[in-house]
mmCIF file of C-alpha atoms in Angstrom:
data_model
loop_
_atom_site.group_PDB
_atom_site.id
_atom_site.type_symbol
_atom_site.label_atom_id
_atom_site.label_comp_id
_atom_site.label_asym_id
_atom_site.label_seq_id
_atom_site.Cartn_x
_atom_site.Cartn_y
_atom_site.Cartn_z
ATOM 1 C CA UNK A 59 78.560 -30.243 -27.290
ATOM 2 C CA UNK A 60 77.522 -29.166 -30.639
ATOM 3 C CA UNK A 61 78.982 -31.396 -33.383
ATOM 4 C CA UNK A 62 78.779 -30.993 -37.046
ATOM 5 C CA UNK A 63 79.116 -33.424 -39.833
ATOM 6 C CA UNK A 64 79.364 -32.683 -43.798
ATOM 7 C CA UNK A 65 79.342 -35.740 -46.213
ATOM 8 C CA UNK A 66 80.385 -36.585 -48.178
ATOM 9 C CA UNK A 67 84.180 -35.132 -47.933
ATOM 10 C CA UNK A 68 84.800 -35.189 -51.447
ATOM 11 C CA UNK A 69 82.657 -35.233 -54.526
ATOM 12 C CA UNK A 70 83.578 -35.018 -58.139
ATOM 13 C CA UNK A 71 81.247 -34.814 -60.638
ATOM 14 C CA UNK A 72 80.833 -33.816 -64.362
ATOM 15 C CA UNK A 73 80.453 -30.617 -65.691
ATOM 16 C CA UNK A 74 76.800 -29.563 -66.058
ATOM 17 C CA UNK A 75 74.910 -32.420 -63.260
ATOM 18 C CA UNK A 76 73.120 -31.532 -60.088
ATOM 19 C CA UNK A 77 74.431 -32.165 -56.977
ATOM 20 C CA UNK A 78 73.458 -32.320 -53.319
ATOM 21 C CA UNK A 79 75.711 -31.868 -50.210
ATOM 22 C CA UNK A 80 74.777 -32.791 -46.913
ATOM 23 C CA UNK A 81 75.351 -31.312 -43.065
ATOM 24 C CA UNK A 82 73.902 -32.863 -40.292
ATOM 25 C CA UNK A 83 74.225 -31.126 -36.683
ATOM 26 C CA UNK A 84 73.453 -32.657 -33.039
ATOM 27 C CA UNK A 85 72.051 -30.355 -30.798
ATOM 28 C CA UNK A 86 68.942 -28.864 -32.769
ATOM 29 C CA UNK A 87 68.649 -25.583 -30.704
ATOM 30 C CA UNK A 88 70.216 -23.819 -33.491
ATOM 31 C CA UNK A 89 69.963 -20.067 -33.859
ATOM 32 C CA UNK A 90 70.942 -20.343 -37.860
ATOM 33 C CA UNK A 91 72.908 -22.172 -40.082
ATOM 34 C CA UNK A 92 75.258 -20.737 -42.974
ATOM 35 C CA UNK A 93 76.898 -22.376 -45.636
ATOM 36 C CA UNK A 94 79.992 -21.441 -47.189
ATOM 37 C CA UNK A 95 82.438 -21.857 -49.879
ATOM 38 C CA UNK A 96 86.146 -21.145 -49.240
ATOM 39 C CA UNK A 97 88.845 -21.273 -52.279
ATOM 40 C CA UNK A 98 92.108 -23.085 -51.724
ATOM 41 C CA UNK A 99 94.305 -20.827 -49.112
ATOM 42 C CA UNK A 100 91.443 -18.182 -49.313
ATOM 43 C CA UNK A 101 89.227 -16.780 -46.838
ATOM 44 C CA UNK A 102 85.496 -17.764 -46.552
ATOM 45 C CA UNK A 103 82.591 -16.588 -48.618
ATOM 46 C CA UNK A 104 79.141 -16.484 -47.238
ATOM 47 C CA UNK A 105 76.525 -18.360 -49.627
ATOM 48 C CA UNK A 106 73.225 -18.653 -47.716
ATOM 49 C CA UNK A 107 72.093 -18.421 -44.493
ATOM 50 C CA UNK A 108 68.640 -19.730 -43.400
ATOM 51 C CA UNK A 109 67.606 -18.511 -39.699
ATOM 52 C CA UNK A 110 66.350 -21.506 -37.513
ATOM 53 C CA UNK A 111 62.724 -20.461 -38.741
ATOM 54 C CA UNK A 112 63.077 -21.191 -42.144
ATOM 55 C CA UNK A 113 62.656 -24.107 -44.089
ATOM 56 C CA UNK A 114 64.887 -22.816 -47.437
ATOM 57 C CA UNK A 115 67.274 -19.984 -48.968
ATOM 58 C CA UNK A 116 67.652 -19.708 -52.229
ATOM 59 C CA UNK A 117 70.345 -17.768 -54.521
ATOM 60 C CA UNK A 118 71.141 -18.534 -58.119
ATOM 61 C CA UNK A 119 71.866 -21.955 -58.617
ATOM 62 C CA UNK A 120 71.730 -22.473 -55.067
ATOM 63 C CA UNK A 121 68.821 -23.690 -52.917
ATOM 64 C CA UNK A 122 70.100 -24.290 -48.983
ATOM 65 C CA UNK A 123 67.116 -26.534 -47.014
ATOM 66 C CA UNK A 124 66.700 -26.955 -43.196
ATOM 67 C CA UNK A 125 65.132 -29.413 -41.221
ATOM 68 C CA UNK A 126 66.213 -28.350 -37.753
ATOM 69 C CA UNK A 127 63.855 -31.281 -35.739
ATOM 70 C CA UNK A 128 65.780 -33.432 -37.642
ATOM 71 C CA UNK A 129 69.749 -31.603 -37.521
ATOM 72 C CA UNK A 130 69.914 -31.900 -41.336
ATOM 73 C CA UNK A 131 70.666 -29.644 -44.112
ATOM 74 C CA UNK A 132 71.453 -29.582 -47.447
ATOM 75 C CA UNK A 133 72.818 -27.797 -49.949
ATOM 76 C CA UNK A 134 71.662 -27.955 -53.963
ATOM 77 C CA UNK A 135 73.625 -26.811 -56.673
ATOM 78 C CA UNK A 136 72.247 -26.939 -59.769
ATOM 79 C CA UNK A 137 73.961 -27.421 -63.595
ATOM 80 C CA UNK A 138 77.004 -27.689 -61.702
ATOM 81 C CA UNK A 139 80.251 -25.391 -63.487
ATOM 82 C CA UNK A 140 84.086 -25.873 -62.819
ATOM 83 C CA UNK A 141 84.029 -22.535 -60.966
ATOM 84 C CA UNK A 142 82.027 -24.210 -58.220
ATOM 85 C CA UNK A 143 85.239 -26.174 -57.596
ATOM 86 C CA UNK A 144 85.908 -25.511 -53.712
ATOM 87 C CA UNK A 145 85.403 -26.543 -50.122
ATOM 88 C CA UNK A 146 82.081 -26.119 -48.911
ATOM 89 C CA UNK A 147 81.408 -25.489 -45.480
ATOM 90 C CA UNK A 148 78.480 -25.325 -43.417
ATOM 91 C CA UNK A 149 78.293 -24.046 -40.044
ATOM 92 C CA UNK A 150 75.459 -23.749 -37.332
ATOM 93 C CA UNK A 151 75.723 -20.377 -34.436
ATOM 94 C CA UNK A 152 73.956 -21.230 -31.390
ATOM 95 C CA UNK A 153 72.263 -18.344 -29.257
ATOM 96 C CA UNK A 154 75.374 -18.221 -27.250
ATOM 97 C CA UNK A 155 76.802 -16.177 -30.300
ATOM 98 C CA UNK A 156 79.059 -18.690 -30.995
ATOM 99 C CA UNK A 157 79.479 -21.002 -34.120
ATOM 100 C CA UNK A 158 80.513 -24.928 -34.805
ATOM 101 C CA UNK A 159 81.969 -25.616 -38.632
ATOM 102 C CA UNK A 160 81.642 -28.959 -39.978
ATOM 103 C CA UNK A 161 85.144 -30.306 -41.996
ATOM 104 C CA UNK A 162 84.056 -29.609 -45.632
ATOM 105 C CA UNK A 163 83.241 -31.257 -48.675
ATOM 106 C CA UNK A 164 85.286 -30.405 -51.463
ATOM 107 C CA UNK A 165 83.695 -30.511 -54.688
ATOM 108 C CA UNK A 166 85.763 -31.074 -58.205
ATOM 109 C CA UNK A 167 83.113 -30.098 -61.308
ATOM 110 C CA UNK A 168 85.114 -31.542 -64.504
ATOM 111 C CA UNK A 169 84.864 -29.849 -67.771
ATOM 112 C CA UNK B 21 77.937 -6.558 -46.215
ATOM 113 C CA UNK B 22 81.097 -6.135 -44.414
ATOM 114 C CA UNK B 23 84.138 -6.106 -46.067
ATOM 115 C CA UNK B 24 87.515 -7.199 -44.133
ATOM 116 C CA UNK B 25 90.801 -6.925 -44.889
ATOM 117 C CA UNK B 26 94.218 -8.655 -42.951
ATOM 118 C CA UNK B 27 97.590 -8.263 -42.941
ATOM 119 C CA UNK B 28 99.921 -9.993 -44.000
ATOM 120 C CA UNK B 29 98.557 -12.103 -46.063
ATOM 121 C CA UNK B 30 100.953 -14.613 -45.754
ATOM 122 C CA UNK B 31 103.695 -15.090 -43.829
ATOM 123 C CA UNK B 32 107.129 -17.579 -43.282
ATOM 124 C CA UNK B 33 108.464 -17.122 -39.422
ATOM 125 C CA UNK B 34 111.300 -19.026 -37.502
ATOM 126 C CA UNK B 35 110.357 -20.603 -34.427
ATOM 127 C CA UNK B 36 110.329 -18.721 -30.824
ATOM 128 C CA UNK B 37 109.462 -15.692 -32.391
ATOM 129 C CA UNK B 38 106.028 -13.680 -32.396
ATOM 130 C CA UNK B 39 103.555 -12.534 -35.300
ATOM 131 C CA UNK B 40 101.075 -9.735 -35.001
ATOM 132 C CA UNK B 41 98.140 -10.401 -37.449
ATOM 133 C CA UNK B 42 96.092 -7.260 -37.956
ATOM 134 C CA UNK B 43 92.134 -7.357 -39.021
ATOM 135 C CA UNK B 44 90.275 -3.835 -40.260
ATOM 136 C CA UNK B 45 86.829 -4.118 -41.250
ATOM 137 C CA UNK B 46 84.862 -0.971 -43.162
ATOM 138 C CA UNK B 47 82.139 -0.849 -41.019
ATOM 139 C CA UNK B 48 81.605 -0.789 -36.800
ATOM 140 C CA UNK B 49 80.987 -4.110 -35.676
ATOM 141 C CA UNK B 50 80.538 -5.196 -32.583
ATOM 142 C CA UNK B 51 81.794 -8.763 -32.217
ATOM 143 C CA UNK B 52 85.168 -9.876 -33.855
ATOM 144 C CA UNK B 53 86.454 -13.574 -34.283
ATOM 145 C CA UNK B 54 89.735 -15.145 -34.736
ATOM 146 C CA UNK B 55 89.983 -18.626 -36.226
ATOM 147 C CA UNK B 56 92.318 -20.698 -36.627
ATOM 148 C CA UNK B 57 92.334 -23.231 -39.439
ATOM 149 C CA UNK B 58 95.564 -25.788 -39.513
ATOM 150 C CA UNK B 59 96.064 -27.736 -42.946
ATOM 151 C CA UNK B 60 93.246 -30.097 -44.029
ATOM 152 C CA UNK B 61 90.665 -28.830 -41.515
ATOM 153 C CA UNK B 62 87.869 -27.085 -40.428
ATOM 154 C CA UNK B 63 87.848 -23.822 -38.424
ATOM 155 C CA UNK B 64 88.522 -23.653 -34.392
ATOM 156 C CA UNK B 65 87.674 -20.452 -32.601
ATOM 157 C CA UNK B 66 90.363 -19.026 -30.838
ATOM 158 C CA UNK B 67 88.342 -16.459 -29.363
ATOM 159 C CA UNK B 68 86.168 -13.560 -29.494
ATOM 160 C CA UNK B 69 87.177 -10.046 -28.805
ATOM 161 C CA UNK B 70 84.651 -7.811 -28.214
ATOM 162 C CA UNK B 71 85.397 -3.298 -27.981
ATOM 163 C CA UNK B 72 86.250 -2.523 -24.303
ATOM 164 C CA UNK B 73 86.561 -5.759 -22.508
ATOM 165 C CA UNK B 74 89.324 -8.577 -22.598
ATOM 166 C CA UNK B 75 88.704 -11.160 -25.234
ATOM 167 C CA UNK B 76 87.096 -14.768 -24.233
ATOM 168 C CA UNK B 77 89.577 -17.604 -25.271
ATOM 169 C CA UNK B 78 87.969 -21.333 -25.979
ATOM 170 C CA UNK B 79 88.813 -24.163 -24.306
ATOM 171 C CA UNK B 80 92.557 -24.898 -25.574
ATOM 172 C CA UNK B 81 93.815 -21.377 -25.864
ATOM 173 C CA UNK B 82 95.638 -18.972 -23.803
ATOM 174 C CA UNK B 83 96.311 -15.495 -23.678
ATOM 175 C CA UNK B 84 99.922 -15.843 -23.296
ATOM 176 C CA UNK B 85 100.078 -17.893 -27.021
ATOM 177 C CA UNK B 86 97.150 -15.777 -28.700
ATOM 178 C CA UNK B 87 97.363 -12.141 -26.990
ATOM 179 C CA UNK B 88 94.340 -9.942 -28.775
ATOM 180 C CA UNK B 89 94.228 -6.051 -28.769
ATOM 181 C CA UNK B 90 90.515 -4.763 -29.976
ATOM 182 C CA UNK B 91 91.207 -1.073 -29.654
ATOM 183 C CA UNK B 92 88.024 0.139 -31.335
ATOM 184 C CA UNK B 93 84.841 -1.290 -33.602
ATOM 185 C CA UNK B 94 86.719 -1.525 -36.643
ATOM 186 C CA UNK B 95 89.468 -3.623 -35.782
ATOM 187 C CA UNK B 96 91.566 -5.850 -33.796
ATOM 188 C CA UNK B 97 95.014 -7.877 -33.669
ATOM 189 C CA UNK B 98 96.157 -11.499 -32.912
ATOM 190 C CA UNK B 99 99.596 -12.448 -31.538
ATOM 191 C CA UNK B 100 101.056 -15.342 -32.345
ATOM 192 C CA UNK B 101 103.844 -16.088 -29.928
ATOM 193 C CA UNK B 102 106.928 -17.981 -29.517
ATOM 194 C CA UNK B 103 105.979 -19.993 -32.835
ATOM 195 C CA UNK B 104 106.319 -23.672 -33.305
ATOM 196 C CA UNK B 105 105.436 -25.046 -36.239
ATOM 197 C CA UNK B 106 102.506 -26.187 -35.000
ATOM 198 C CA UNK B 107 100.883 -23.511 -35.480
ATOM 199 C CA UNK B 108 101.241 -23.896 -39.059
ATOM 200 C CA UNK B 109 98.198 -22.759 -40.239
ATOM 201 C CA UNK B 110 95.940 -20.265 -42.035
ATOM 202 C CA UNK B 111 94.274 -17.396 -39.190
ATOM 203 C CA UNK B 112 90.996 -16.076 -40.147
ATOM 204 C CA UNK B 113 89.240 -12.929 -38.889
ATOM 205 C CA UNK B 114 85.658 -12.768 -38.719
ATOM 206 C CA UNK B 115 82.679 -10.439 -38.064
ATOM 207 C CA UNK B 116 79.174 -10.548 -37.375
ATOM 208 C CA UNK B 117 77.289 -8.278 -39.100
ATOM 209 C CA UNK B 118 74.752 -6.093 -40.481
ATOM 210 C CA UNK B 119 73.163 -6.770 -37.390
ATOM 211 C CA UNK B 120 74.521 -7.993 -34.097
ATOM 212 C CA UNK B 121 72.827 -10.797 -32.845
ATOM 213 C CA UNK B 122 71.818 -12.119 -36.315
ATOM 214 C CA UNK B 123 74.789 -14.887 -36.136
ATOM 215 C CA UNK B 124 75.378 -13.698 -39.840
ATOM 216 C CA UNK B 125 79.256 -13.994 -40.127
ATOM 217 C CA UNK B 126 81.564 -12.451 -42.762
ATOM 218 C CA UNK B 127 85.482 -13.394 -42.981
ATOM 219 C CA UNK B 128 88.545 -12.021 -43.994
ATOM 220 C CA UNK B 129 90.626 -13.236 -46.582
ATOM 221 C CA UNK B 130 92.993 -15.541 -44.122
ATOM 222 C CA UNK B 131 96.586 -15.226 -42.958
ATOM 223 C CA UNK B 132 98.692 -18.035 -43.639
ATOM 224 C CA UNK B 133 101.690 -18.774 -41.410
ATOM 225 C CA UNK B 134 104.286 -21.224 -41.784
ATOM 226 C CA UNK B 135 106.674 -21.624 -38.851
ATOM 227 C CA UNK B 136 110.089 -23.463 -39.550
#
């Protein structure tokens, strides 16, 4: 059984620094693997998704890495703002069309 | 993209009675989720309903609690019934889309129930 793990579960951080967050997955036959942010009581908003071929997805401030031999990826946001304040999410679809979320890490960016 | 929309938005219930969540999307799609995510954590599949065929529950879920109508490509409903408050929790359509197959998934903007 696919299981997904995001660490840490919380991160603050000050206005303006880099920051990495992490999801590691166990079963490796992955089809993709799409990262998300969702506001408090909100729906969620798709960020990146990098197909099980690719190595990186970029968009803005955000670079999303893969290393699917390994069940690891990671998500880089850089000079950090107090919009990005949210849950992150990350979550990997197997070819059986269906998809396993990890819990989160919800990020605080102080002014 | 695909943009979705659900109704109600929010919405307070007694217990033993039923709530009929409703998902459009602007666009035909051909696979349709329903989530379920209860406070604090991540989201559970409830099932997926696909046009034309009975939806496929996961492990834990049962027609009877989570009846789902998908009457055509652009949307679907989700039955919540006899409420406890348990099922406290915010309901999330999703779709998978531009192209099926690509596991690229877009979501609605959440129901969230609270059952007293």
């Amino acid at each position: 059984k696919q299981e997904v793990t995001q660490i840490p579960a919380a991160l603050s951080v000050p206005e303006g620094e880099n920051l990495v967050l992490n999801c590691s997955f166990t079963d490796s036959a992955i089809y993709n693997l799409q990262w998300f942010r969702q506001d408090p009581g909100k729906g969620l908003t798709s960020l990146l998704l990098i197909q099980s071929s690719q190595r990186e997805q970029t968009s803005g401030r955000l670079n999303a890495s893969l290393d699917k031999s390994s069940g690891r990826s990671t998500l880089y946001i850089a000079a950090s703002q107090p919009g990005d304040s949210a849950t992150y999410l990350c979550a990997v679809y197997l070819a059986s069309g269906k998809s396993t979320f990890g819990d989160g890490t919800t990020l605080t960016v102080k002014p | 993209s695909a943009v979705i929309s659900q109704k109600p938005s929010r919405d307070i219930c007694q217990r033993g009675t039923s709530l009929t969540i409703q998902c459009q999307v602007d666009s035909q799609v051909t696979m349709m989720f329903w989530y379920r995510q209860q406070p604090g954590q991540s989201l559970t599949l409830i099932a997926t309903a696909n046009q034309g065929s009975e939806a496929t529950y996961e492990s834990g879920f049962v027609i009877d609690k989570f009846p789902i109508s998908r009457p055509n490509l652009t949307f679907s409903t989700l039955t919540v019934s006899n409420m406890s408050p348990e099922d406290s929790s915010i309901y999330l359509c999703s779709v998978e889309g531009p192209i099926a197959g690509a596991g690229l998934l877009y979501f609605g903007p959440g129901t969230r129930l609270l059952v007293l």
